[in-house]
mmCIF file of C-alpha atoms in Angstrom:
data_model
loop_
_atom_site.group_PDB
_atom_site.id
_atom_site.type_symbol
_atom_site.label_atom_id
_atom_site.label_comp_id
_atom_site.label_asym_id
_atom_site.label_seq_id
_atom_site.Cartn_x
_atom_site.Cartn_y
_atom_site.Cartn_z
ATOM 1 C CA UNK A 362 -2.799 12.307 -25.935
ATOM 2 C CA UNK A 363 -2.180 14.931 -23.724
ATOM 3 C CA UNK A 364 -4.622 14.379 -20.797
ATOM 4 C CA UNK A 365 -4.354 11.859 -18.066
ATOM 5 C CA UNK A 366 -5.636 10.597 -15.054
ATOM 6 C CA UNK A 367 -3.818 11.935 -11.952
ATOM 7 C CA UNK A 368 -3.592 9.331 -9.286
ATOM 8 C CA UNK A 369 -6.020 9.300 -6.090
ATOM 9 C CA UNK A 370 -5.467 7.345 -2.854
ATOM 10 C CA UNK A 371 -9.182 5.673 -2.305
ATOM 11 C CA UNK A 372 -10.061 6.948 -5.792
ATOM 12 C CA UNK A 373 -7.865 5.525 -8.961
ATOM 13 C CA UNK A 374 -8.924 1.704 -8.642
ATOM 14 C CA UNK A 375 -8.379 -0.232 -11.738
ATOM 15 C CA UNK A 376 -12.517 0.255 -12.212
ATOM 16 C CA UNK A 377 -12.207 3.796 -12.234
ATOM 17 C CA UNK A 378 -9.059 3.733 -14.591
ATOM 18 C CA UNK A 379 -9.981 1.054 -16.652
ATOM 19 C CA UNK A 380 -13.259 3.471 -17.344
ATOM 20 C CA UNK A 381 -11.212 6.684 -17.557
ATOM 21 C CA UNK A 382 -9.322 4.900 -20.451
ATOM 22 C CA UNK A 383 -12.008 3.484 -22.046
ATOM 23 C CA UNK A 384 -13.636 7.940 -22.194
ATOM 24 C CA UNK A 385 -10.745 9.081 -23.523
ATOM 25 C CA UNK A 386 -7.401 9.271 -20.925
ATOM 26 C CA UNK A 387 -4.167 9.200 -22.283
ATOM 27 C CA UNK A 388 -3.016 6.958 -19.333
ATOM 28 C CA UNK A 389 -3.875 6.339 -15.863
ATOM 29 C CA UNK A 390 -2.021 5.840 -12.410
ATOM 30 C CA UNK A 391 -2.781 3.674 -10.093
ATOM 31 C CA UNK A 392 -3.332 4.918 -5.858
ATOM 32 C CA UNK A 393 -0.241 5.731 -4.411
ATOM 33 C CA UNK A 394 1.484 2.713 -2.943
ATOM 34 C CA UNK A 395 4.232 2.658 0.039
ATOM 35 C CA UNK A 396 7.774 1.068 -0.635
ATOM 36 C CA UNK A 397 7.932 0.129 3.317
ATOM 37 C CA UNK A 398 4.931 -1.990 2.632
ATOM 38 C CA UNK A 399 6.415 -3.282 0.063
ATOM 39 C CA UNK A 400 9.236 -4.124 1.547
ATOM 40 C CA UNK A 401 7.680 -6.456 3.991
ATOM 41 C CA UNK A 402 5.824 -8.053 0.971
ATOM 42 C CA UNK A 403 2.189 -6.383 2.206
ATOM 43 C CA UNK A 404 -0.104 -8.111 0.533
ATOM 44 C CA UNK A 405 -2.588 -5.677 -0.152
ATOM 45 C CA UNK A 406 -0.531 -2.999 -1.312
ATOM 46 C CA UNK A 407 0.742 -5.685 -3.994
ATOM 47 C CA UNK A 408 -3.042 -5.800 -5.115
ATOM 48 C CA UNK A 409 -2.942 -2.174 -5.633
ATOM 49 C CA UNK A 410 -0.339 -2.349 -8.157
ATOM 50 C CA UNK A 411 -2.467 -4.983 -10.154
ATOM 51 C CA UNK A 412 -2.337 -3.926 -13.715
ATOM 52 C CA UNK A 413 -5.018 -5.033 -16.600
ATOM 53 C CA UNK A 414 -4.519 -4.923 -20.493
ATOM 54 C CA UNK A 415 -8.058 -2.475 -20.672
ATOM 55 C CA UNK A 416 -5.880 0.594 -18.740
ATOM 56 C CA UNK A 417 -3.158 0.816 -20.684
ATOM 57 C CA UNK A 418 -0.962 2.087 -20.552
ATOM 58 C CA UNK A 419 -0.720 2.294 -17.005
ATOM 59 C CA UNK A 420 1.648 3.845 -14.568
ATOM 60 C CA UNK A 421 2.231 2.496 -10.495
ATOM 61 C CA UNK A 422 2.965 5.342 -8.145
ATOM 62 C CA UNK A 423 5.276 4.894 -5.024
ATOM 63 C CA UNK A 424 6.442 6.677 -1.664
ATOM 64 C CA UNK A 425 8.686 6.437 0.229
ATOM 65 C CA UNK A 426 12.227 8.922 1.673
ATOM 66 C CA UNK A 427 14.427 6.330 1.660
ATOM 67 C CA UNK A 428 16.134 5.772 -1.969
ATOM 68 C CA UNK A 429 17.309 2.210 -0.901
ATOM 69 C CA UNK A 430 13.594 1.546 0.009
ATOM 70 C CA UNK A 431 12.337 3.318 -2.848
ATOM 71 C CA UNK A 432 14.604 1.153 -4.947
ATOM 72 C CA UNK A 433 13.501 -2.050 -4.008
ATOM 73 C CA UNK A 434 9.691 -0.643 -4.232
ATOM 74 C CA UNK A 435 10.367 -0.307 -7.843
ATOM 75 C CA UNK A 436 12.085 -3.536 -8.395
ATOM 76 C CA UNK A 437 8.924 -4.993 -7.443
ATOM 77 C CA UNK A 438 6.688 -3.177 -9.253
ATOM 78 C CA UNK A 439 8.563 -4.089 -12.329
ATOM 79 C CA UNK A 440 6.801 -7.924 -11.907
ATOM 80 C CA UNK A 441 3.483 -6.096 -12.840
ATOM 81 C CA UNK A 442 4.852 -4.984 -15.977
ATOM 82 C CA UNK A 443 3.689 -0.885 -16.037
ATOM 83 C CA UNK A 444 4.673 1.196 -18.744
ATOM 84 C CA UNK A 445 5.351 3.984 -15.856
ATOM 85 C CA UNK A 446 6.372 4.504 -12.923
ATOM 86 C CA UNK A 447 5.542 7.490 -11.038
ATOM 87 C CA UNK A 448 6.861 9.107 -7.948
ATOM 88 C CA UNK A 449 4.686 10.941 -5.262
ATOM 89 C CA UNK A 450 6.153 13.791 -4.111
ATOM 90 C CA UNK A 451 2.949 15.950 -3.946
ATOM 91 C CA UNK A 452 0.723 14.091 -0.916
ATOM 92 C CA UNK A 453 -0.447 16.781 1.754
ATOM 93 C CA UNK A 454 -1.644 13.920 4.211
ATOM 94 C CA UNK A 455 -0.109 14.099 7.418
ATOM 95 C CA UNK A 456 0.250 10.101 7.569
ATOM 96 C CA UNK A 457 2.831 10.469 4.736
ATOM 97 C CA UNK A 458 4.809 13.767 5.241
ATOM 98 C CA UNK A 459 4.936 12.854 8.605
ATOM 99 C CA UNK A 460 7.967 10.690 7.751
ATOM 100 C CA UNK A 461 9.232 12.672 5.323
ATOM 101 C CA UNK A 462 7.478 11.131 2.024
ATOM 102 C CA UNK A 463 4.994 13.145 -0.459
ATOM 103 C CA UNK A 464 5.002 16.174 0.053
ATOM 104 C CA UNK A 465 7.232 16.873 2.543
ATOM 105 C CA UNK A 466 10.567 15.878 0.460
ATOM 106 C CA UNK A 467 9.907 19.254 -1.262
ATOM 107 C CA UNK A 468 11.943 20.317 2.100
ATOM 108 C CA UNK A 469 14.657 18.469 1.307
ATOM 109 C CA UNK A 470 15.226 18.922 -2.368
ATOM 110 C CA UNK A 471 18.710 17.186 -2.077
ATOM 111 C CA UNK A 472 17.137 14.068 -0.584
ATOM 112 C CA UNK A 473 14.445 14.239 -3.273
ATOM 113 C CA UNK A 474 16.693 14.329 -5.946
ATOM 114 C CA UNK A 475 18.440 10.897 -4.483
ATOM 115 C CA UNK A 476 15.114 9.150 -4.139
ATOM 116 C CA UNK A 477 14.454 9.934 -7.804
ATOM 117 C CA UNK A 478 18.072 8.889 -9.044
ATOM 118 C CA UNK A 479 17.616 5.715 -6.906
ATOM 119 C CA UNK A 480 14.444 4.643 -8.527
ATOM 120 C CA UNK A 481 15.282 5.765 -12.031
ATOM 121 C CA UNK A 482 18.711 3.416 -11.985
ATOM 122 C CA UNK A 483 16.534 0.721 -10.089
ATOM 123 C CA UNK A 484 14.445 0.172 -13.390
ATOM 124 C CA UNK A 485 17.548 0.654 -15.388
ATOM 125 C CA UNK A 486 15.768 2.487 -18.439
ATOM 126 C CA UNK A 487 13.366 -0.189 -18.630
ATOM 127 C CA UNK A 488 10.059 2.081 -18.006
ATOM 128 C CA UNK A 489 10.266 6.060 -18.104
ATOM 129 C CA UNK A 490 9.916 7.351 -14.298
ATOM 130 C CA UNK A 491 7.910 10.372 -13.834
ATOM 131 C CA UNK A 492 7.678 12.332 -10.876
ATOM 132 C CA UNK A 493 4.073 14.364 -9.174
ATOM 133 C CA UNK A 494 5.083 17.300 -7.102
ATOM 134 C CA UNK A 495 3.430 20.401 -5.519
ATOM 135 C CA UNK A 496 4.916 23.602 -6.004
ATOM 136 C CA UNK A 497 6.766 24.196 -2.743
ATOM 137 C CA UNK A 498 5.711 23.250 1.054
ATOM 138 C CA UNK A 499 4.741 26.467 2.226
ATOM 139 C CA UNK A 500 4.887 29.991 0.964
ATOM 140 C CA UNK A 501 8.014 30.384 2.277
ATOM 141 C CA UNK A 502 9.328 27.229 0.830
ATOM 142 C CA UNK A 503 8.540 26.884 -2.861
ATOM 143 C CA UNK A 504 11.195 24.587 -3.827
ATOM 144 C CA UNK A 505 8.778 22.980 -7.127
ATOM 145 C CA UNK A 506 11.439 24.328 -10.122
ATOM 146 C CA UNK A 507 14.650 23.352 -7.373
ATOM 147 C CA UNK A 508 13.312 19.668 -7.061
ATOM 148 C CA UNK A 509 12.109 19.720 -10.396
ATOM 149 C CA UNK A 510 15.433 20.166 -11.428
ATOM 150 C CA UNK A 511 17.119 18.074 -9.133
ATOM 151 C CA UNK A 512 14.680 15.279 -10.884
ATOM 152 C CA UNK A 513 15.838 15.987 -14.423
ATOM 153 C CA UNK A 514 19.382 15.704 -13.387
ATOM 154 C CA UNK A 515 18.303 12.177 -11.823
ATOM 155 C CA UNK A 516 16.853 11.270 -15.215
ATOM 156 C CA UNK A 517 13.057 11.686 -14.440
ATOM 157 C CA UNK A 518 11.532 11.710 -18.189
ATOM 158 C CA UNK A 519 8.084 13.947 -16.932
ATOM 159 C CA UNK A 520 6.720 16.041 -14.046
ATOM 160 C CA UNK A 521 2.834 16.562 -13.190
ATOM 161 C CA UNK A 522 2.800 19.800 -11.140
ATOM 162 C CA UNK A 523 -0.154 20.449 -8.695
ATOM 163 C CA UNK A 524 -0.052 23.949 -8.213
ATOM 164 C CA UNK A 525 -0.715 24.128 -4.596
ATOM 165 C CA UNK A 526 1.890 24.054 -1.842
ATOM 166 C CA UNK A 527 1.845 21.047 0.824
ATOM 167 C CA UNK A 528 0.054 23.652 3.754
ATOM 168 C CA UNK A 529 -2.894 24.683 1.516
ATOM 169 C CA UNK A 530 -3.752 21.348 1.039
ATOM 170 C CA UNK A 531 -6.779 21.627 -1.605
ATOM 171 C CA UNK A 532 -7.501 25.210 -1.269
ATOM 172 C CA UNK A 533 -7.820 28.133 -1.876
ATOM 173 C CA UNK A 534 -7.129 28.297 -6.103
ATOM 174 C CA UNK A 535 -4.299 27.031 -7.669
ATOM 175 C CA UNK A 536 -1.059 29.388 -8.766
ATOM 176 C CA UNK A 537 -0.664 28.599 -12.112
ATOM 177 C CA UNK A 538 2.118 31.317 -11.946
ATOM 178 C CA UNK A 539 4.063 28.846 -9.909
ATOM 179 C CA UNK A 540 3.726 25.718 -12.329
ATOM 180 C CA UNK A 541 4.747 28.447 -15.050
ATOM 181 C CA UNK A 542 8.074 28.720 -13.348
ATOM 182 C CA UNK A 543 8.810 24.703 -12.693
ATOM 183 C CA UNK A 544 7.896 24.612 -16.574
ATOM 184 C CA UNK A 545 10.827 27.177 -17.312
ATOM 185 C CA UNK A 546 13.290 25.155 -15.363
ATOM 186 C CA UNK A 547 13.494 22.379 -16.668
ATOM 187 C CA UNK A 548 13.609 20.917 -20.535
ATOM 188 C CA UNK A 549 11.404 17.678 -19.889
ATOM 189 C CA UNK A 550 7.749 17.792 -20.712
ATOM 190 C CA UNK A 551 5.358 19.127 -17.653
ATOM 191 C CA UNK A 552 1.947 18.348 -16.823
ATOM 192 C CA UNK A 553 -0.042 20.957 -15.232
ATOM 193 C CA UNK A 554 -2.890 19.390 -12.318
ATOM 194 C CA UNK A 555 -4.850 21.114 -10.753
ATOM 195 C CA UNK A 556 -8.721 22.386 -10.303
ATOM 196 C CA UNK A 557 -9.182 20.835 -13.788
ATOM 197 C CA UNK A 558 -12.740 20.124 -14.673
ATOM 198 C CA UNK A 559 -14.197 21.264 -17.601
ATOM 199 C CA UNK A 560 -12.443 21.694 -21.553
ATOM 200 C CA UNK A 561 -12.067 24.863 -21.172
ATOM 201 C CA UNK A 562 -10.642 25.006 -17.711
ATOM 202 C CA UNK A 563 -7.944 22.612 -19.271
ATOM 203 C CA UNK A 564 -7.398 25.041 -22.297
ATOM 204 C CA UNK A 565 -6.899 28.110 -19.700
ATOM 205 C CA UNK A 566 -4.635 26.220 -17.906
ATOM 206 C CA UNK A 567 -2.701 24.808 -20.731
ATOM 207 C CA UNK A 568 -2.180 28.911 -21.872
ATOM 208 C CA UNK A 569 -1.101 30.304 -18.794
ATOM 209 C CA UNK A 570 1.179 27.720 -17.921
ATOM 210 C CA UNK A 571 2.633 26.887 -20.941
ATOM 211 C CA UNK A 572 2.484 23.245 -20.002
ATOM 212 C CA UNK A 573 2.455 20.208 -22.320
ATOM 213 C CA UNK A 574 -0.349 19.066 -20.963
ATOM 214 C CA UNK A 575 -2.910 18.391 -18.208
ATOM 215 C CA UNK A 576 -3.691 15.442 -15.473
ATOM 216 C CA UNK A 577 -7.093 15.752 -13.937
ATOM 217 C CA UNK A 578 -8.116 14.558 -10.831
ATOM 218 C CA UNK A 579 -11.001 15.092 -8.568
ATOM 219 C CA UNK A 580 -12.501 16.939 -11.822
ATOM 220 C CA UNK A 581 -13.052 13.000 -13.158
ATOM 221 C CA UNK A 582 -14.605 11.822 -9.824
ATOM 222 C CA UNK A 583 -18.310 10.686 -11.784
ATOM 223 C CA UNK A 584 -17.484 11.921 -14.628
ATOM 224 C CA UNK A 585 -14.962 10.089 -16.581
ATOM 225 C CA UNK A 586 -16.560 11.851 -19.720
ATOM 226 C CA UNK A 587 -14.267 14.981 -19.259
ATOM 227 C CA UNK A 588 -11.346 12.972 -20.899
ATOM 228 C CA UNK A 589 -13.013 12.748 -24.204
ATOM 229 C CA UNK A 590 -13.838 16.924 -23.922
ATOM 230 C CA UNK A 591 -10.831 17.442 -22.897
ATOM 231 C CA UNK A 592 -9.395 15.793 -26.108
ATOM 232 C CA UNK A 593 -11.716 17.643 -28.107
ATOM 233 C CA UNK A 594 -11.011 20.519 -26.940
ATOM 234 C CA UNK A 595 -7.186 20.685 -27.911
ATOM 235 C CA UNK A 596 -7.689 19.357 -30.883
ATOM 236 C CA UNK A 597 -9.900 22.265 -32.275
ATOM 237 C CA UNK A 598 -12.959 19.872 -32.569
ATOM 238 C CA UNK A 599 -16.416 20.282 -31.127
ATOM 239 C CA UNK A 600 -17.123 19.396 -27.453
ATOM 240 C CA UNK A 601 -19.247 16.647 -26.988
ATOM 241 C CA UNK A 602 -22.165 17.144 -24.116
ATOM 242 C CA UNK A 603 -22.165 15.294 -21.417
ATOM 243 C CA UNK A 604 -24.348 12.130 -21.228
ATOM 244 C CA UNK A 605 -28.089 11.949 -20.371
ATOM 245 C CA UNK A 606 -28.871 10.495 -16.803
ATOM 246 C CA UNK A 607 -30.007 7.139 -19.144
ATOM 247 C CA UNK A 608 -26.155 6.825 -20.133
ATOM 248 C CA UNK A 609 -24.307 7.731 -16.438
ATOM 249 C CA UNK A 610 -26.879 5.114 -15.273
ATOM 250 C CA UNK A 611 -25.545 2.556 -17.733
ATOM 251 C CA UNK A 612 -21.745 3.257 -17.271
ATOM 252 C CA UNK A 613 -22.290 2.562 -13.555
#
């Protein structure tokens, strides 16, 4: 398939993803989880990366700025058996770039580039790693297509592009221009993400990117229906309604 869930710190529990499967995603992430916690064998940041058979497949997403760290971090995911694992270079929270993880290694493309080559030759070809990024740090700094590059050189096998820089957080609209150009650059399939939450909104996005496909976020947030009319929606067929109050009411 060709939609998926994009991952969601306080969001993508396995509940939610295990239900975003079962409506029609392609695959799910789980919440982002820190290699520094990981490397001092946090407990609860090992039950994040809890995988079950009803998800899959099923990606774990890591941060982190050191490539040793990040290294180790995906060493140890590899003893929860995911079929992906994903790298966040896209989170706007202060708590994260403020070291110099998410977000905020779209500053230092060079540096993001080694983090990804670290973690790709850490699983050794075992799992595909994939890589979610944001389109540059500030308006002055839109490094997406330079670290999206940088990725592909480090053998990252996909990108999801949120097409918002670091500073506008969540708003105003996305710049599907941008994602356009980290699309061009490179030769590895790109996911567009993004204000996503209706078919069509998918479709539009789709065509003026000229992505190979879509990860939704906050657009699934109660309604883990849009998968499915998503689906439907590239496919050519008809777009199924979303459920009466009697069926939401059930699903929760």
């Amino acid at each position: 398939g060709k939609v998926f869930l994009a991952p969601m710190a306080g969001v993508t529990d396995q509940a939610f993803r295990e239900l975003c499967v079962h409506f029609g995603a392609s695959y799910v992430i789980t919440e982002m989880v820190s290699s520094k916690a990981l490397q001092f064998q946090d407990r609860k940041s090992r039950e994040l990366m809890a995988l079950s058979d009803a998800e899959r497949p099923a990606g774990i997403q890591i941060f982190g700025s050191e490539p040793e760290t990040m290294a180790l971090a995906a060493r140890k995911c590899m003893e929860f058996a995911p079929d992906i694992i994903d790298i966040n270079m896209g989170c706007p929270a202060p708590k994260i770039t403020g070291p110099g993880a998410g977000s905020a290694l779209l500053k230092t493309p060079a540096l993001a580039g080694q983090v990804a080559r670290a973690v790709v030759q850490a699983v050794a070809g075992e799992v595909p790693v994939t890589v979610k990024l944001r389109i540059g740090w500030d308006a002055a700094i839109l490094t997406g297509a330079e670290v999206a590059k940088r990725c592909e050189d480090a053998g990252v096998a996909m990108l999801t592009v949120h097409g918002r820089t670091r500073q506008e957080m969540y708003e105003p609209g996305i710049h599907a221009d941008e994602i356009a150009r980290v699309k061009a650059a490179v030769r590895i399939p790109v996911w567009a993400n993004g204000d996503v939450a209706s078919a069509q909104g998918a479709l539009a996005l789709l065509a003026a990117t000229g992505c190979d496909g879509v990860a939704v976020g906050r657009g699934a947030m109660g309604n883990p229906w849009l998968f499915g009319q998503i689906a439907a929606a590239m496919a050519g067929s008809e777009i199924p309604p979303a459920p009466p109050l009697a069926r939401r009411l059930a699903v929760m």
